[in-house]
Amino acid sequence: MTYRVCFVCTGNICRSPMAESVFRARVAEAGLDDRVEVDSAGTGGWHEGDGADPRTLSVLEEHGYDSAHTARQFQPSWFARLDLVIALDHGHLKALRRLAPTPEDAAKVRLLRSYDASAGDDLDVPDPYYGGMDGFEECLEMVEAASVGLLDAVREDVGGQAA
């Protein structure tokens, strides 16, 4: 059985594709890429069909991550096939939980930085879109830090599933 994780931000061109690429690399490094599927989407459809922001691509490539991406909008019907829906900030968390068809689906939505013990109370990954490259670098650092704990949680969940 495949375990499915979807990262969600606003437009699916900055934060969520970055999280998708980083987490996909972590899953592959852990040898779980045959059991865990990783993708991303946006709460809105403004950028559907577009590639990731060039600054996202630059930061990902500079750090050795895959940067292939096409933006899409999250659909409520996806909850049925997803195991985890990872929101990049509280606004996304609220929007996704409102979209969830059932309480069980709403419970699948978590904040990415909740998997980073060093994050403290600030669990939002700031939107780097309107800033400079330093915001994209900061976003990558936050995503990488949270991916360690997220991988541990997914590894535990996958261990409990039948192959």
CSV table of N, CA, C and O in Angstrom, one decimal, residues 55-152:
chain,number,residue,atom,x,y,z
A,55,ARG,N,13.0,31.6,-8.3
A,55,ARG,CA,13.8,31.7,-7.1
A,55,ARG,C,13.7,30.4,-6.4
A,55,ARG,O,14.7,29.9,-5.8
A,56,THR,N,12.6,29.7,-6.3
A,56,THR,CA,12.4,28.4,-5.7
A,56,THR,C,13.3,27.4,-6.5
A,56,THR,O,14.1,26.7,-5.9
A,57,LEU,N,13.2,27.5,-7.8
A,57,LEU,CA,14.0,26.6,-8.6
A,57,LEU,C,15.5,26.8,-8.4
A,57,LEU,O,16.3,25.8,-8.2
A,58,SER,N,15.9,28.0,-8.3
A,58,SER,CA,17.3,28.3,-8.1
A,58,SER,C,17.8,27.8,-6.7
A,58,SER,O,18.9,27.2,-6.7
A,59,VAL,N,17.1,28.0,-5.7
A,59,VAL,CA,17.5,27.5,-4.3
A,59,VAL,C,17.5,26.0,-4.3
A,59,VAL,O,18.4,25.4,-3.8
A,60,LEU,N,16.5,25.4,-4.9
A,60,LEU,CA,16.5,23.9,-4.9
A,60,LEU,C,17.7,23.3,-5.7
A,60,LEU,O,18.3,22.4,-5.2
A,61,GLU,N,17.9,23.9,-6.8
A,61,GLU,CA,19.0,23.4,-7.7
A,61,GLU,C,20.4,23.6,-7.0
A,61,GLU,O,21.2,22.8,-7.0
A,62,GLU,N,20.5,24.8,-6.4
A,62,GLU,CA,21.8,25.1,-5.6
A,62,GLU,C,22.1,24.1,-4.5
A,62,GLU,O,23.2,23.9,-4.2
A,63,HIS,N,21.0,23.6,-3.9
A,63,HIS,CA,21.2,22.7,-2.8
A,63,HIS,C,21.0,21.2,-3.2
A,63,HIS,O,20.9,20.3,-2.4
A,64,GLY,N,21.0,20.9,-4.5
A,64,GLY,CA,21.0,19.6,-5.0
A,64,GLY,C,19.6,18.8,-5.1
A,64,GLY,O,19.6,17.6,-5.2
A,65,TYR,N,18.5,19.6,-5.0
A,65,TYR,CA,17.2,19.0,-5.1
A,65,TYR,C,16.6,19.0,-6.5
A,65,TYR,O,16.9,20.0,-7.3
A,66,ASP,N,15.7,18.1,-6.8
A,66,ASP,CA,15.0,18.1,-8.0
A,66,ASP,C,14.1,19.3,-8.1
A,66,ASP,O,13.5,19.6,-7.0
A,67,SER,N,14.0,19.9,-9.2
A,67,SER,CA,13.1,21.1,-9.3
A,67,SER,C,12.0,21.0,-10.3
A,67,SER,O,11.4,22.0,-10.7
A,68,ALA,N,11.7,19.8,-10.8
A,68,ALA,CA,10.6,19.7,-11.8
A,68,ALA,C,9.3,19.9,-11.0
A,68,ALA,O,9.1,19.3,-10.0
A,69,HIS,N,8.4,20.7,-11.6
A,69,HIS,CA,7.2,21.0,-10.9
A,69,HIS,C,6.2,21.7,-11.9
A,69,HIS,O,6.6,22.6,-12.7
A,70,THR,N,4.9,21.4,-11.7
A,70,THR,CA,3.8,22.1,-12.3
A,70,THR,C,2.8,22.4,-11.3
A,70,THR,O,2.3,21.4,-10.6
A,71,ALA,N,2.4,23.6,-11.1
A,71,ALA,CA,1.4,24.0,-10.1
A,71,ALA,C,0.0,23.5,-10.4
A,71,ALA,O,-0.4,23.4,-11.5
A,72,ARG,N,-0.7,23.2,-9.3
A,72,ARG,CA,-2.1,22.8,-9.4
A,72,ARG,C,-2.8,23.2,-8.1
A,72,ARG,O,-2.2,23.5,-7.1
A,73,GLN,N,-4.1,23.1,-8.2
A,73,GLN,CA,-4.9,23.5,-7.0
A,73,GLN,C,-5.4,22.2,-6.3
A,73,GLN,O,-5.8,21.3,-6.9
A,74,PHE,N,-5.4,22.3,-4.9
A,74,PHE,CA,-5.8,21.2,-4.1
A,74,PHE,C,-7.3,21.0,-4.3
A,74,PHE,O,-8.1,22.0,-4.3
A,75,GLN,N,-7.8,19.7,-4.4
A,75,GLN,CA,-9.2,19.4,-4.6
A,75,GLN,C,-9.7,18.6,-3.4
A,75,GLN,O,-9.0,17.7,-3.0
A,76,PRO,N,-10.8,18.9,-2.8
A,76,PRO,CA,-11.3,18.2,-1.7
A,76,PRO,C,-11.4,16.7,-1.9
A,76,PRO,O,-11.3,15.9,-1.0
A,77,SER,N,-11.7,16.3,-3.1
A,77,SER,CA,-11.8,14.8,-3.4
A,77,SER,C,-10.5,14.1,-3.2
A,77,SER,O,-10.5,12.9,-3.0
A,78,TRP,N,-9.4,14.8,-3.1
A,78,TRP,CA,-8.1,14.1,-2.9
A,78,TRP,C,-7.9,13.6,-1.5
A,78,TRP,O,-7.1,12.7,-1.3
A,79,PHE,N,-8.7,14.1,-0.5
A,79,PHE,CA,-8.6,13.7,0.8
A,79,PHE,C,-8.7,12.1,0.9
A,79,PHE,O,-8.1,11.5,1.7
A,80,ALA,N,-9.6,11.6,0.1
A,80,ALA,CA,-9.9,10.1,0.2
A,80,ALA,C,-8.6,9.3,-0.1
A,80,ALA,O,-8.5,8.2,0.4
A,81,ARG,N,-7.7,9.8,-0.9
A,81,ARG,CA,-6.5,9.0,-1.3
A,81,ARG,C,-5.2,9.4,-0.5
A,81,ARG,O,-4.2,8.8,-0.6
A,82,LEU,N,-5.3,10.5,0.3
A,82,LEU,CA,-4.1,11.0,1.0
A,82,LEU,C,-4.1,10.6,2.4
A,82,LEU,O,-5.1,10.4,3.1
A,83,ASP,N,-2.9,10.3,2.9
A,83,ASP,CA,-2.7,10.0,4.3
A,83,ASP,C,-2.4,11.2,5.2
A,83,ASP,O,-2.8,11.2,6.3
A,84,LEU,N,-1.6,12.1,4.6
A,84,LEU,CA,-1.2,13.4,5.3
A,84,LEU,C,-1.3,14.5,4.3
A,84,LEU,O,-0.9,14.4,3.2
A,85,VAL,N,-1.9,15.6,4.8
A,85,VAL,CA,-1.9,16.9,4.0
A,85,VAL,C,-1.2,17.9,4.9
A,85,VAL,O,-1.6,18.2,6.0
A,86,ILE,N,0.0,18.3,4.4
A,86,ILE,CA,0.9,19.2,5.2
A,86,ILE,C,0.7,20.6,4.7
A,86,ILE,O,1.1,21.0,3.6
A,87,ALA,N,0.2,21.4,5.6
A,87,ALA,CA,0.0,22.9,5.4
A,87,ALA,C,1.3,23.6,5.8
A,87,ALA,O,2.0,23.3,6.7
A,88,LEU,N,1.6,24.7,5.0
A,88,LEU,CA,2.8,25.4,5.2
A,88,LEU,C,2.6,26.6,6.2
A,88,LEU,O,3.5,27.1,6.8
A,89,ASP,N,1.3,27.0,6.4
A,89,ASP,CA,1.1,28.0,7.5
A,89,ASP,C,-0.4,27.8,8.0
A,89,ASP,O,-1.1,27.0,7.5
A,90,HIS,N,-0.7,28.6,9.0
A,90,HIS,CA,-2.0,28.5,9.7
A,90,HIS,C,-3.2,28.8,8.7
A,90,HIS,O,-4.2,28.2,8.8
A,91,GLY,N,-3.0,29.7,7.8
A,91,GLY,CA,-4.0,30.1,6.8
A,91,GLY,C,-4.4,28.9,6.0
A,91,GLY,O,-5.5,28.6,5.7
A,92,HIS,N,-3.3,28.2,5.5
A,92,HIS,CA,-3.5,27.0,4.7
A,92,HIS,C,-4.2,25.9,5.6
A,92,HIS,O,-5.1,25.2,5.1
A,93,LEU,N,-3.8,25.7,6.8
A,93,LEU,CA,-4.3,24.7,7.7
A,93,LEU,C,-5.8,24.9,7.8
A,93,LEU,O,-6.6,24.0,7.7
A,94,LYS,N,-6.3,26.2,8.1
A,94,LYS,CA,-7.7,26.5,8.2
A,94,LYS,C,-8.5,26.2,6.9
A,94,LYS,O,-9.5,25.6,7.0
A,95,ALA,N,-7.9,26.7,5.8
A,95,ALA,CA,-8.5,26.5,4.5
A,95,ALA,C,-8.7,25.0,4.2
A,95,ALA,O,-9.8,24.6,3.7
A,96,LEU,N,-7.7,24.2,4.4
A,96,LEU,CA,-7.8,22.8,4.2
A,96,LEU,C,-8.7,22.1,5.1
A,96,LEU,O,-9.5,21.2,4.6
A,97,ARG,N,-8.8,22.4,6.3
A,97,ARG,CA,-9.7,21.8,7.2
A,97,ARG,C,-11.1,22.1,6.9
A,97,ARG,O,-12.0,21.3,7.1
A,98,ARG,N,-11.4,23.3,6.4
A,98,ARG,CA,-12.7,23.7,5.9
A,98,ARG,C,-13.1,22.9,4.7
A,98,ARG,O,-14.3,22.6,4.5
A,99,LEU,N,-12.1,22.6,3.8
A,99,LEU,CA,-12.4,21.8,2.6
A,99,LEU,C,-12.7,20.3,2.9
A,99,LEU,O,-13.3,19.6,2.1
A,100,ALA,N,-12.2,19.8,4.0
A,100,ALA,CA,-12.2,18.4,4.3
A,100,ALA,C,-13.7,17.9,4.4
A,100,ALA,O,-14.5,18.5,5.1
A,101,PRO,N,-14.0,16.9,3.7
A,101,PRO,CA,-15.4,16.4,3.7
A,101,PRO,C,-15.8,15.7,5.0
A,101,PRO,O,-17.0,15.7,5.3
A,102,THR,N,-14.9,15.2,5.8
A,102,THR,CA,-15.2,14.5,7.0
A,102,THR,C,-14.2,15.0,8.1
A,102,THR,O,-13.1,15.5,7.8
A,103,PRO,N,-14.6,14.7,9.4
A,103,PRO,CA,-13.7,15.0,10.5
A,103,PRO,C,-12.4,14.2,10.4
A,103,PRO,O,-11.3,14.7,10.7
A,104,GLU,N,-12.5,13.0,9.9
A,104,GLU,CA,-11.3,12.1,9.7
A,104,GLU,C,-10.4,12.8,8.7
A,104,GLU,O,-9.1,12.7,8.8
A,105,ASP,N,-10.9,13.3,7.6
A,105,ASP,CA,-10.1,14.0,6.6
A,105,ASP,C,-9.4,15.3,7.2
A,105,ASP,O,-8.3,15.5,6.9
A,106,ALA,N,-10.2,16.0,8.0
A,106,ALA,CA,-9.7,17.2,8.6
A,106,ALA,C,-8.5,16.9,9.5
A,106,ALA,O,-7.5,17.6,9.6
A,107,ALA,N,-8.5,15.7,10.1
A,107,ALA,CA,-7.5,15.3,11.0
A,107,ALA,C,-6.2,14.9,10.3
A,107,ALA,O,-5.1,14.9,10.9
A,108,LYS,N,-6.3,14.7,9.0
A,108,LYS,CA,-5.1,14.5,8.2
A,108,LYS,C,-4.2,15.7,7.9
A,108,LYS,O,-3.1,15.6,7.5
A,109,VAL,N,-4.8,16.9,8.2
A,109,VAL,CA,-4.1,18.1,7.9
A,109,VAL,C,-3.2,18.5,9.1
A,109,VAL,O,-3.7,18.7,10.2
A,110,ARG,N,-2.0,18.8,8.8
A,110,ARG,CA,-1.0,19.1,9.9
A,110,ARG,C,-0.1,20.3,9.4
A,110,ARG,O,0.1,20.4,8.2
A,111,LEU,N,0.4,21.0,10.3
A,111,LEU,CA,1.4,22.1,9.9
A,111,LEU,C,2.8,21.5,9.8
A,111,LEU,O,3.2,20.7,10.6
A,112,LEU,N,3.5,21.8,8.7
A,112,LEU,CA,4.9,21.2,8.5
A,112,LEU,C,5.8,21.5,9.7
A,112,LEU,O,6.4,20.5,10.2
A,113,ARG,N,5.8,22.7,10.2
A,113,ARG,CA,6.8,23.0,11.3
A,113,ARG,C,6.4,22.3,12.6
A,113,ARG,O,7.2,22.3,13.5
A,114,SER,N,5.2,21.7,12.7
A,114,SER,CA,4.9,21.0,13.9
A,114,SER,C,5.8,19.8,14.1
A,114,SER,O,5.9,19.2,15.1
A,115,TYR,N,6.5,19.4,13.0
A,115,TYR,CA,7.4,18.3,13.0
A,115,TYR,C,8.8,18.7,13.4
A,115,TYR,O,9.7,17.9,13.3
A,116,ASP,N,9.0,20.0,13.6
A,116,ASP,CA,10.3,20.5,14.0
A,116,ASP,C,10.3,20.9,15.5
A,116,ASP,O,9.7,22.0,15.8
A,117,ALA,N,10.9,20.1,16.3
A,117,ALA,CA,10.9,20.4,17.8
A,117,ALA,C,11.5,21.8,18.1
A,117,ALA,O,11.2,22.4,19.1
A,118,SER,N,12.4,22.3,17.3
A,118,SER,CA,13.1,23.5,17.5
A,118,SER,C,12.3,24.7,17.1
A,118,SER,O,12.7,25.9,17.3
A,119,ALA,N,11.1,24.5,16.4
A,119,ALA,CA,10.3,25.6,15.9
A,119,ALA,C,9.7,26.5,16.9
A,119,ALA,O,9.3,27.6,16.7
A,120,GLY,N,9.5,26.0,18.1
A,120,GLY,CA,8.8,26.7,19.2
A,120,GLY,C,7.3,26.9,18.8
A,120,GLY,O,6.7,26.0,18.3
A,121,ASP,N,6.8,28.1,19.1
A,121,ASP,CA,5.4,28.4,18.9
A,121,ASP,C,5.1,28.9,17.5
A,121,ASP,O,4.0,29.0,17.1
A,122,ASP,N,6.2,29.3,16.7
A,122,ASP,CA,6.0,29.9,15.4
A,122,ASP,C,6.0,28.8,14.4
A,122,ASP,O,7.1,28.4,13.9
A,123,LEU,N,4.9,28.3,14.0
A,123,LEU,CA,4.8,27.1,13.1
A,123,LEU,C,4.6,27.4,11.7
A,123,LEU,O,4.4,26.5,10.8
A,124,ASP,N,4.5,28.7,11.3
A,124,ASP,CA,4.3,29.1,9.9
A,124,ASP,C,5.6,29.2,9.2
A,124,ASP,O,6.6,29.7,9.7
A,125,VAL,N,5.6,28.7,7.9
A,125,VAL,CA,6.7,29.0,7.0
A,125,VAL,C,6.4,30.2,6.3
A,125,VAL,O,5.4,30.2,5.5
A,126,PRO,N,7.1,31.3,6.5
A,126,PRO,CA,6.8,32.6,5.9
A,126,PRO,C,6.8,32.5,4.3
A,126,PRO,O,7.6,31.8,3.8
A,127,ASP,N,5.9,33.2,3.7
A,127,ASP,CA,5.8,33.3,2.2
A,127,ASP,C,6.9,34.1,1.7
A,127,ASP,O,7.0,35.3,2.0
A,128,PRO,N,7.9,33.5,0.9
A,128,PRO,CA,9.0,34.3,0.4
A,128,PRO,C,8.7,35.1,-0.9
A,128,PRO,O,9.5,35.8,-1.3
A,129,TYR,N,7.5,34.9,-1.4
A,129,TYR,CA,7.2,35.4,-2.8
A,129,TYR,C,7.5,36.9,-3.0
A,129,TYR,O,8.0,37.3,-4.0
A,130,TYR,N,7.2,37.7,-2.0
A,130,TYR,CA,7.3,39.2,-2.2
A,130,TYR,C,8.7,39.7,-1.7
A,130,TYR,O,8.9,40.9,-1.7
A,131,GLY,N,9.6,38.8,-1.3
A,131,GLY,CA,10.9,39.2,-0.8
A,131,GLY,C,12.0,38.8,-1.8
A,131,GLY,O,11.8,38.5,-2.9
A,132,GLY,N,13.2,38.8,-1.2
A,132,GLY,CA,14.4,38.5,-2.0
A,132,GLY,C,14.8,37.0,-1.8
A,132,GLY,O,14.1,36.3,-1.1
A,133,MET,N,15.9,36.7,-2.3
A,133,MET,CA,16.4,35.3,-2.2
A,133,MET,C,16.6,34.8,-0.8
A,133,MET,O,16.5,33.7,-0.5
A,134,ASP,N,16.9,35.8,0.1
A,134,ASP,CA,17.1,35.3,1.5
A,134,ASP,C,15.9,34.7,2.1
A,134,ASP,O,16.0,33.7,2.9
A,135,GLY,N,14.7,35.1,1.7
A,135,GLY,CA,13.5,34.5,2.1
A,135,GLY,C,13.3,33.1,1.6
A,135,GLY,O,12.8,32.2,2.3
A,136,PHE,N,13.8,32.8,0.4
A,136,PHE,CA,13.7,31.5,-0.2
A,136,PHE,C,14.7,30.6,0.5
A,136,PHE,O,14.4,29.4,0.8
A,137,GLU,N,15.9,31.1,0.9
A,137,GLU,CA,16.9,30.3,1.6
A,137,GLU,C,16.3,30.0,3.0
A,137,GLU,O,16.5,28.8,3.5
A,138,GLU,N,15.7,30.9,3.7
A,138,GLU,CA,15.1,30.7,5.0
A,138,GLU,C,14.0,29.7,4.9
A,138,GLU,O,13.9,28.8,5.8
A,139,CYS,N,13.2,29.7,3.9
A,139,CYS,CA,12.1,28.8,3.7
A,139,CYS,C,12.8,27.4,3.5
A,139,CYS,O,12.3,26.4,4.2
A,140,LEU,N,13.8,27.2,2.8
A,140,LEU,CA,14.5,25.9,2.6
A,140,LEU,C,15.0,25.4,3.9
A,140,LEU,O,14.8,24.2,4.2
A,141,GLU,N,15.6,26.3,4.7
A,141,GLU,CA,16.1,25.8,6.0
A,141,GLU,C,15.0,25.3,6.9
A,141,GLU,O,15.1,24.3,7.6
A,142,MET,N,13.9,26.0,6.9
A,142,MET,CA,12.7,25.6,7.7
A,142,MET,C,12.2,24.2,7.2
A,142,MET,O,11.8,23.3,8.0
A,143,VAL,N,12.1,24.1,5.9
A,143,VAL,CA,11.5,22.9,5.3
A,143,VAL,C,12.5,21.7,5.6
A,143,VAL,O,12.0,20.6,6.0
A,144,GLU,N,13.8,21.9,5.5
A,144,GLU,CA,14.7,20.8,5.8
A,144,GLU,C,14.7,20.4,7.2
A,144,GLU,O,14.7,19.2,7.5
A,145,ALA,N,14.6,21.4,8.1
A,145,ALA,CA,14.5,21.1,9.6
A,145,ALA,C,13.3,20.2,9.9
A,145,ALA,O,13.3,19.3,10.6
A,146,ALA,N,12.1,20.6,9.4
A,146,ALA,CA,10.9,19.9,9.7
A,146,ALA,C,10.8,18.6,9.0
A,146,ALA,O,10.1,17.7,9.5
A,147,SER,N,11.5,18.4,7.9
A,147,SER,CA,11.5,17.2,7.1
A,147,SER,C,12.0,16.0,7.9
A,147,SER,O,11.6,14.8,7.7
A,148,VAL,N,12.9,16.2,8.8
A,148,VAL,CA,13.5,15.2,9.6
A,148,VAL,C,12.4,14.5,10.5
A,148,VAL,O,12.2,13.3,10.5
A,149,GLY,N,11.7,15.4,11.2
A,149,GLY,CA,10.6,14.9,12.1
A,149,GLY,C,9.5,14.3,11.3
A,149,GLY,O,8.9,13.3,11.7
A,150,LEU,N,9.2,14.9,10.2
A,150,LEU,CA,8.1,14.4,9.3
A,150,LEU,C,8.4,13.0,8.8
A,150,LEU,O,7.6,12.1,8.8
A,151,LEU,N,9.7,12.8,8.4
A,151,LEU,CA,10.1,11.5,7.9
A,151,LEU,C,10.0,10.5,9.0
A,151,LEU,O,9.6,9.4,8.7
A,152,ASP,N,10.4,10.8,10.2
A,152,ASP,CA,10.2,9.9,11.3
A,152,ASP,C,8.8,9.5,11.5
A,152,ASP,O,8.5,8.3,11.7
